[in-house]
PDB file of C-alpha atoms in Angstrom:
ATOM      1  CA  SER W  22      62.959 -51.183 -60.332  1.00  0.00           C
ATOM      2  CA  GLN W  23      64.129 -48.172 -62.273  1.00  0.00           C
ATOM      3  CA  LYS W  24      67.568 -48.459 -63.883  1.00  0.00           C
ATOM      4  CA  ILE W  25      69.647 -45.585 -65.183  1.00  0.00           C
ATOM      5  CA  GLU W  26      72.517 -46.161 -67.597  1.00  0.00           C
ATOM      6  CA  GLN W  27      75.195 -43.609 -68.302  1.00  0.00           C
ATOM      7  CA  ASN W  28      78.287 -43.972 -70.486  1.00  0.00           C
ATOM      8  CA  SER W  29      80.217 -46.522 -68.487  1.00  0.00           C
ATOM      9  CA  GLU W  30      83.525 -45.565 -70.038  1.00  0.00           C
ATOM     10  CA  ALA W  31      85.241 -42.290 -69.331  1.00  0.00           C
ATOM     11  CA  LEU W  32      84.925 -39.721 -72.090  1.00  0.00           C
ATOM     12  CA  ASN W  33      88.063 -37.942 -73.335  1.00  0.00           C
ATOM     13  CA  ILE W  34      87.473 -34.864 -75.465  1.00  0.00           C
ATOM     14  CA  GLN W  35      89.777 -32.338 -77.067  1.00  0.00           C
ATOM     15  CA  GLU W  36      89.375 -28.809 -75.728  1.00  0.00           C
ATOM     16  CA  GLY W  37      86.991 -26.757 -77.834  1.00  0.00           C
ATOM     17  CA  LYS W  38      84.946 -29.730 -79.025  1.00  0.00           C
ATOM     18  CA  THR W  39      81.425 -30.586 -77.941  1.00  0.00           C
ATOM     19  CA  ALA W  40      81.090 -33.265 -75.276  1.00  0.00           C
ATOM     20  CA  THR W  41      77.933 -35.362 -75.414  1.00  0.00           C
ATOM     21  CA  LEU W  42      76.914 -37.551 -72.485  1.00  0.00           C
ATOM     22  CA  THR W  43      74.083 -40.068 -72.595  1.00  0.00           C
ATOM     23  CA  CYS W  44      71.543 -41.082 -69.957  1.00  0.00           C
ATOM     24  CA  ASN W  45      69.146 -43.946 -70.650  1.00  0.00           C
ATOM     25  CA  TYR W  46      66.494 -45.203 -68.271  1.00  0.00           C
ATOM     26  CA  THR W  47      64.039 -48.076 -68.103  1.00  0.00           C
ATOM     27  CA  ASN W  48      60.416 -48.225 -67.038  1.00  0.00           C
ATOM     28  CA  TYR W  49      58.261 -45.115 -66.903  1.00  0.00           C
ATOM     29  CA  SER W  50      59.468 -41.599 -67.561  1.00  0.00           C
ATOM     30  CA  PRO W  51      60.170 -39.240 -64.680  1.00  0.00           C
ATOM     31  CA  ALA W  52      58.459 -35.912 -64.235  1.00  0.00           C
ATOM     32  CA  TYR W  53      61.878 -34.253 -64.005  1.00  0.00           C
ATOM     33  CA  LEU W  54      65.322 -35.206 -65.227  1.00  0.00           C
ATOM     34  CA  GLN W  55      68.318 -33.459 -63.720  1.00  0.00           C
ATOM     35  CA  TRP W  56      72.023 -33.256 -64.415  1.00  0.00           C
ATOM     36  CA  TYR W  57      74.634 -32.684 -61.735  1.00  0.00           C
ATOM     37  CA  ARG W  58      78.386 -32.195 -61.780  1.00  0.00           C
ATOM     38  CA  GLN W  59      80.592 -33.815 -59.161  1.00  0.00           C
ATOM     39  CA  ASP W  60      84.260 -33.127 -58.542  1.00  0.00           C
ATOM     40  CA  PRO W  61      86.420 -35.623 -56.591  1.00  0.00           C
ATOM     41  CA  GLY W  62      85.752 -35.544 -52.862  1.00  0.00           C
ATOM     42  CA  ARG W  63      82.877 -33.092 -53.144  1.00  0.00           C
ATOM     43  CA  GLY W  64      79.093 -33.213 -53.222  1.00  0.00           C
ATOM     44  CA  PRO W  65      77.186 -32.994 -56.521  1.00  0.00           C
ATOM     45  CA  VAL W  66      76.303 -29.564 -57.877  1.00  0.00           C
ATOM     46  CA  PHE W  67      73.026 -29.005 -59.713  1.00  0.00           C
ATOM     47  CA  LEU W  68      73.371 -27.935 -63.358  1.00  0.00           C
ATOM     48  CA  LEU W  69      70.095 -28.251 -65.236  1.00  0.00           C
ATOM     49  CA  LEU W  70      66.580 -29.634 -64.872  1.00  0.00           C
ATOM     50  CA  ILE W  71      64.253 -30.565 -67.717  1.00  0.00           C
ATOM     51  CA  ARG W  72      60.591 -31.486 -67.369  1.00  0.00           C
ATOM     52  CA  GLU W  73      58.910 -34.372 -69.166  1.00  0.00           C
ATOM     53  CA  ASN W  74      56.959 -31.978 -71.400  1.00  0.00           C
ATOM     54  CA  GLU W  75      60.123 -30.151 -72.467  1.00  0.00           C
ATOM     55  CA  LYS W  76      62.314 -31.293 -75.353  1.00  0.00           C
ATOM     56  CA  GLU W  77      65.354 -29.119 -74.770  1.00  0.00           C
ATOM     57  CA  LYS W  78      66.834 -26.801 -72.165  1.00  0.00           C
ATOM     58  CA  ARG W  79      69.888 -24.558 -72.455  1.00  0.00           C
ATOM     59  CA  LYS W  80      72.090 -22.732 -70.011  1.00  0.00           C
ATOM     60  CA  GLU W  81      75.188 -20.959 -71.298  1.00  0.00           C
ATOM     61  CA  ARG W  82      77.378 -23.694 -72.875  1.00  0.00           C
ATOM     62  CA  LEU W  83      75.141 -26.497 -71.611  1.00  0.00           C
ATOM     63  CA  LYS W  84      72.258 -28.116 -73.425  1.00  0.00           C
ATOM     64  CA  VAL W  85      70.018 -30.967 -72.292  1.00  0.00           C
ATOM     65  CA  THR W  86      67.515 -32.887 -74.388  1.00  0.00           C
ATOM     66  CA  PHE W  87      64.832 -35.238 -73.107  1.00  0.00           C
ATOM     67  CA  ASP W  88      63.160 -37.860 -75.320  1.00  0.00           C
ATOM     68  CA  THR W  89      60.490 -39.779 -73.405  1.00  0.00           C
ATOM     69  CA  THR W  90      59.882 -42.070 -76.395  1.00  0.00           C
ATOM     70  CA  LEU W  91      63.509 -43.195 -76.474  1.00  0.00           C
ATOM     71  CA  LYS W  92      63.738 -42.911 -72.660  1.00  0.00           C
ATOM     72  CA  GLN W  93      66.915 -40.949 -73.099  1.00  0.00           C
ATOM     73  CA  SER W  94      68.496 -37.651 -72.184  1.00  0.00           C
ATOM     74  CA  LEU W  95      71.557 -36.164 -73.852  1.00  0.00           C
ATOM     75  CA  PHE W  96      73.778 -33.621 -72.112  1.00  0.00           C
ATOM     76  CA  HIS W  97      75.994 -31.434 -74.273  1.00  0.00           C
ATOM     77  CA  ILE W  98      78.840 -29.119 -73.310  1.00  0.00           C
ATOM     78  CA  THR W  99      79.871 -26.921 -76.220  1.00  0.00           C
ATOM     79  CA  ALA W 100      83.284 -25.267 -76.530  1.00  0.00           C
ATOM     80  CA  SER W 101      84.571 -27.607 -73.827  1.00  0.00           C
ATOM     81  CA  GLN W 102      87.340 -26.470 -71.489  1.00  0.00           C
ATOM     82  CA  PRO W 103      89.720 -28.404 -69.198  1.00  0.00           C
ATOM     83  CA  ALA W 104      87.784 -26.913 -66.251  1.00  0.00           C
ATOM     84  CA  ASP W 105      84.756 -28.917 -67.424  1.00  0.00           C
ATOM     85  CA  SER W 106      86.564 -32.127 -66.460  1.00  0.00           C
ATOM     86  CA  ALA W 107      84.459 -33.848 -63.779  1.00  0.00           C
ATOM     87  CA  THR W 108      81.932 -36.628 -63.294  1.00  0.00           C
ATOM     88  CA  TYR W 109      78.461 -35.833 -64.579  1.00  0.00           C
ATOM     89  CA  LEU W 110      75.459 -37.478 -62.974  1.00  0.00           C
ATOM     90  CA  CYS W 111      72.034 -37.975 -64.493  1.00  0.00           C
ATOM     91  CA  ALA W 112      69.168 -38.081 -61.999  1.00  0.00           C
ATOM     92  CA  LEU W 113      65.465 -38.849 -62.216  1.00  0.00           C
ATOM     93  CA  GLN W 114      62.708 -37.437 -60.037  1.00  0.00           C
ATOM     94  CA  TYR W 115      59.095 -38.587 -60.230  1.00  0.00           C
ATOM     95  CA  SER W 116      57.442 -35.757 -58.314  1.00  0.00           C
ATOM     96  CA  SER W 117      58.522 -32.397 -56.988  1.00  0.00           C
ATOM     97  CA  ALA W 118      59.098 -33.583 -53.434  1.00  0.00           C
ATOM     98  CA  SER W 119      60.295 -37.126 -54.012  1.00  0.00           C
ATOM     99  CA  LYS W 120      63.733 -38.646 -53.804  1.00  0.00           C
ATOM    100  CA  ILE W 121      66.170 -38.389 -56.705  1.00  0.00           C
ATOM    101  CA  ILE W 122      67.500 -41.560 -58.324  1.00  0.00           C
ATOM    102  CA  PHE W 123      71.021 -41.087 -59.617  1.00  0.00           C
ATOM    103  CA  GLY W 124      72.924 -42.852 -62.353  1.00  0.00           C
ATOM    104  CA  SER W 125      76.495 -43.937 -61.721  1.00  0.00           C
ATOM    105  CA  GLY W 126      77.892 -40.996 -63.664  1.00  0.00           C
ATOM    106  CA  THR W 127      80.212 -40.436 -66.591  1.00  0.00           C
ATOM    107  CA  ARG W 128      83.734 -39.178 -66.038  1.00  0.00           C
ATOM    108  CA  LEU W 129      84.598 -36.491 -68.552  1.00  0.00           C
ATOM    109  CA  SER W 130      88.168 -35.382 -69.258  1.00  0.00           C
ATOM    110  CA  ILE W 131      88.916 -32.412 -71.478  1.00  0.00           C
ATOM    111  CA  ARG W 132      92.491 -32.345 -72.723  1.00  0.00           C
ATOM    112  CA  PRO W 133      94.153 -29.064 -73.696  1.00  0.00           C
TER     113      PRO W 133
ATOM    114  CA  ASP O  25      79.220 -19.679 -46.385  1.00  0.00           C
ATOM    115  CA  THR O  26      75.467 -20.265 -46.500  1.00  0.00           C
ATOM    116  CA  GLY O  27      75.557 -23.661 -48.183  1.00  0.00           C
ATOM    117  CA  VAL O  28      74.778 -27.066 -46.710  1.00  0.00           C
ATOM    118  CA  SER O  29      77.321 -28.042 -44.082  1.00  0.00           C
ATOM    119  CA  GLN O  30      78.181 -31.464 -42.734  1.00  0.00           C
ATOM    120  CA  ASP O  31      80.179 -32.520 -39.728  1.00  0.00           C
ATOM    121  CA  PRO O  32      82.544 -34.258 -39.425  1.00  0.00           C
ATOM    122  CA  ARG O  33      84.104 -34.304 -42.881  1.00  0.00           C
ATOM    123  CA  HIS O  34      85.958 -37.517 -42.148  1.00  0.00           C
ATOM    124  CA  LYS O  35      85.360 -40.265 -39.619  1.00  0.00           C
ATOM    125  CA  ILE O  36      87.414 -43.393 -38.991  1.00  0.00           C
ATOM    126  CA  THR O  37      85.878 -45.914 -36.636  1.00  0.00           C
ATOM    127  CA  LYS O  38      86.322 -49.496 -35.641  1.00  0.00           C
ATOM    128  CA  ARG O  39      83.822 -52.142 -36.576  1.00  0.00           C
ATOM    129  CA  GLY O  40      81.053 -52.380 -34.016  1.00  0.00           C
ATOM    130  CA  GLN O  41      81.216 -48.761 -32.887  1.00  0.00           C
ATOM    131  CA  ASN O  42      78.371 -46.266 -33.275  1.00  0.00           C
ATOM    132  CA  VAL O  43      78.807 -43.070 -35.295  1.00  0.00           C
ATOM    133  CA  THR O  44      76.668 -39.969 -35.704  1.00  0.00           C
ATOM    134  CA  PHE O  45      76.824 -37.406 -38.486  1.00  0.00           C
ATOM    135  CA  ARG O  46      75.277 -33.962 -38.558  1.00  0.00           C
ATOM    136  CA  CYS O  47      73.854 -31.959 -41.446  1.00  0.00           C
ATOM    137  CA  ASP O  48      72.906 -28.285 -41.384  1.00  0.00           C
ATOM    138  CA  PRO O  49      70.782 -27.410 -44.434  1.00  0.00           C
ATOM    139  CA  ILE O  50      70.462 -24.048 -46.082  1.00  0.00           C
ATOM    140  CA  SER O  51      68.182 -21.926 -43.913  1.00  0.00           C
ATOM    141  CA  GLU O  52      64.540 -21.809 -45.086  1.00  0.00           C
ATOM    142  CA  HIS O  53      65.006 -25.157 -46.861  1.00  0.00           C
ATOM    143  CA  ASN O  54      62.295 -27.407 -45.481  1.00  0.00           C
ATOM    144  CA  ARG O  55      63.342 -30.584 -47.268  1.00  0.00           C
ATOM    145  CA  LEU O  56      66.392 -32.550 -46.252  1.00  0.00           C
ATOM    146  CA  TYR O  57      67.789 -35.706 -47.828  1.00  0.00           C
ATOM    147  CA  TRP O  58      70.479 -38.233 -46.893  1.00  0.00           C
ATOM    148  CA  TYR O  59      72.366 -40.234 -49.518  1.00  0.00           C
ATOM    149  CA  ARG O  60      75.221 -42.730 -49.441  1.00  0.00           C
ATOM    150  CA  GLN O  61      77.835 -42.884 -52.182  1.00  0.00           C
ATOM    151  CA  THR O  62      80.528 -45.468 -52.810  1.00  0.00           C
ATOM    152  CA  LEU O  63      83.426 -45.178 -55.234  1.00  0.00           C
ATOM    153  CA  GLY O  64      82.379 -45.165 -58.872  1.00  0.00           C
ATOM    154  CA  GLN O  65      78.681 -45.047 -58.077  1.00  0.00           C
ATOM    155  CA  GLY O  66      76.105 -42.292 -57.941  1.00  0.00           C
ATOM    156  CA  PRO O  67      74.519 -41.275 -54.638  1.00  0.00           C
ATOM    157  CA  GLU O  68      71.970 -43.772 -53.270  1.00  0.00           C
ATOM    158  CA  PHE O  69      68.916 -42.380 -51.501  1.00  0.00           C
ATOM    159  CA  LEU O  70      68.638 -43.227 -47.803  1.00  0.00           C
ATOM    160  CA  THR O  71      65.912 -41.037 -46.323  1.00  0.00           C
ATOM    161  CA  TYR O  72      64.041 -37.761 -46.679  1.00  0.00           C
ATOM    162  CA  PHE O  73      62.481 -35.217 -44.291  1.00  0.00           C
ATOM    163  CA  GLN O  74      59.997 -32.472 -44.884  1.00  0.00           C
ATOM    164  CA  ASN O  75      60.342 -30.210 -41.888  1.00  0.00           C
ATOM    165  CA  GLU O  76      60.606 -32.619 -38.938  1.00  0.00           C
ATOM    166  CA  ALA O  77      58.624 -35.447 -40.546  1.00  0.00           C
ATOM    167  CA  GLN O  78      60.535 -38.383 -42.043  1.00  0.00           C
ATOM    168  CA  LEU O  79      58.493 -39.034 -45.183  1.00  0.00           C
ATOM    169  CA  GLU O  80      60.456 -41.711 -46.974  1.00  0.00           C
ATOM    170  CA  LYS O  81      63.041 -44.274 -46.026  1.00  0.00           C
ATOM    171  CA  SER O  82      64.970 -46.579 -48.344  1.00  0.00           C
ATOM    172  CA  ARG O  83      65.052 -50.341 -47.944  1.00  0.00           C
ATOM    173  CA  LEU O  84      68.828 -49.803 -47.820  1.00  0.00           C
ATOM    174  CA  LEU O  85      68.382 -48.253 -44.410  1.00  0.00           C
ATOM    175  CA  SER O  86      68.654 -51.220 -42.090  1.00  0.00           C
ATOM    176  CA  ASP O  87      67.641 -51.193 -38.448  1.00  0.00           C
ATOM    177  CA  ARG O  88      71.160 -50.044 -37.608  1.00  0.00           C
ATOM    178  CA  PHE O  89      70.548 -46.710 -39.317  1.00  0.00           C
ATOM    179  CA  SER O  90      68.398 -43.966 -37.871  1.00  0.00           C
ATOM    180  CA  ALA O  91      67.919 -40.346 -38.822  1.00  0.00           C
ATOM    181  CA  GLU O  92      66.268 -37.459 -37.029  1.00  0.00           C
ATOM    182  CA  ARG O  93      65.389 -33.865 -37.686  1.00  0.00           C
ATOM    183  CA  PRO O  94      63.844 -32.871 -34.372  1.00  0.00           C
ATOM    184  CA  LYS O  95      63.114 -29.198 -34.961  1.00  0.00           C
ATOM    185  CA  GLY O  96      62.961 -29.179 -38.709  1.00  0.00           C
ATOM    186  CA  SER O  97      66.389 -27.595 -38.987  1.00  0.00           C
ATOM    187  CA  PHE O  98      69.568 -29.691 -38.675  1.00  0.00           C
ATOM    188  CA  SER O  99      69.510 -33.461 -39.023  1.00  0.00           C
ATOM    189  CA  THR O 100      71.548 -36.325 -37.621  1.00  0.00           C
ATOM    190  CA  LEU O 101      72.246 -39.734 -39.118  1.00  0.00           C
ATOM    191  CA  GLU O 102      73.337 -42.445 -36.711  1.00  0.00           C
ATOM    192  CA  ILE O 103      74.810 -45.807 -37.630  1.00  0.00           C
ATOM    193  CA  GLN O 104      74.926 -48.371 -34.847  1.00  0.00           C
ATOM    194  CA  ARG O 105      77.278 -51.342 -34.721  1.00  0.00           C
ATOM    195  CA  THR O 106      79.153 -50.226 -37.832  1.00  0.00           C
ATOM    196  CA  GLU O 107      80.280 -52.795 -40.387  1.00  0.00           C
ATOM    197  CA  GLN O 108      83.010 -52.526 -43.004  1.00  0.00           C
ATOM    198  CA  GLY O 109      80.317 -52.356 -45.683  1.00  0.00           C
ATOM    199  CA  ASP O 110      79.153 -49.063 -44.186  1.00  0.00           C
ATOM    200  CA  SER O 111      82.339 -47.378 -45.418  1.00  0.00           C
ATOM    201  CA  ALA O 112      81.182 -44.733 -47.865  1.00  0.00           C
ATOM    202  CA  MET O 113      80.606 -41.027 -48.367  1.00  0.00           C
ATOM    203  CA  TYR O 114      77.408 -39.871 -46.634  1.00  0.00           C
ATOM    204  CA  LEU O 115      75.875 -36.899 -48.392  1.00  0.00           C
ATOM    205  CA  CYS O 116      73.201 -34.538 -47.168  1.00  0.00           C
ATOM    206  CA  ALA O 117      71.137 -32.318 -49.455  1.00  0.00           C
ATOM    207  CA  SER O 118      68.417 -29.739 -48.920  1.00  0.00           C
ATOM    208  CA  SER O 119      65.725 -28.266 -51.109  1.00  0.00           C
ATOM    209  CA  PRO O 120      63.572 -25.144 -50.708  1.00  0.00           C
ATOM    210  CA  PRO O 121      59.788 -25.262 -50.309  1.00  0.00           C
ATOM    211  CA  GLY O 122      57.146 -25.020 -53.001  1.00  0.00           C
ATOM    212  CA  THR O 123      58.637 -22.913 -55.791  1.00  0.00           C
ATOM    213  CA  ALA O 124      59.621 -23.679 -59.345  1.00  0.00           C
ATOM    214  CA  SER O 125      63.195 -24.136 -58.213  1.00  0.00           C
ATOM    215  CA  SER O 126      62.348 -26.480 -55.415  1.00  0.00           C
ATOM    216  CA  TYR O 127      63.164 -29.590 -57.355  1.00  0.00           C
ATOM    217  CA  GLU O 128      66.907 -29.110 -57.417  1.00  0.00           C
ATOM    218  CA  GLN O 129      68.880 -30.269 -54.437  1.00  0.00           C
ATOM    219  CA  TYR O 130      71.813 -28.515 -52.842  1.00  0.00           C
ATOM    220  CA  PHE O 131      74.410 -30.944 -51.557  1.00  0.00           C
ATOM    221  CA  GLY O 132      76.846 -30.628 -48.700  1.00  0.00           C
ATOM    222  CA  PRO O 133      80.495 -31.705 -48.940  1.00  0.00           C
ATOM    223  CA  GLY O 134      79.767 -35.100 -47.393  1.00  0.00           C
ATOM    224  CA  THR O 135      81.142 -37.109 -44.483  1.00  0.00           C
ATOM    225  CA  ARG O 136      83.574 -39.832 -45.473  1.00  0.00           C
ATOM    226  CA  LEU O 137      83.240 -42.830 -43.176  1.00  0.00           C
ATOM    227  CA  THR O 138      85.921 -45.506 -42.968  1.00  0.00           C
ATOM    228  CA  VAL O 139      85.197 -48.569 -40.864  1.00  0.00           C
ATOM    229  CA  THR O 140      88.296 -50.597 -39.981  1.00  0.00           C
TER     230      THR O 140
END
């Protein structure tokens, strides 16, 4: 079965630096790879989606890369702020209408 | 607020009791998903509807779990004879039909179930 690995340890970053989160998966590549943000006690919030034929996607201070050879996605937050502190979830989707398979998430803390 | 809503937000029940949760998706969203999330883990897929049809169901969903979406709008998730292992956050998500943005899912706030 498909396995998704995200940084198991929490990530602590100084404000203003770039945070980089890793998502590795096994088996075959998904058609779509998504990143979500989740705050404590709340549902996940969609951030970015990247397709298997795309190498990079940007949105404001966020950047996602997708390497199907390495079976890896990197999620970057530039100019990080304390408000970026949350758990970030990587998720794979194999077709447009199928279920999403989530990783266990990486907890990110940005210290002032 | 026009987001996904879930009711109740919290439920405490005794082992062996039945519970039912409700999800109201964003209007015009034809796809509806149920997930379960435990502490420190990502959401686990339970089941998925397109309109009123239940198209996929996880092996995690034992015979004690059932979900419905009778008119293709709101959905209910029922757990019969609850067990302590059912304690978790139950999340509902919806997705719009057939556009380029239809792949992202919009999540509700979840229902936290505690079985004592």
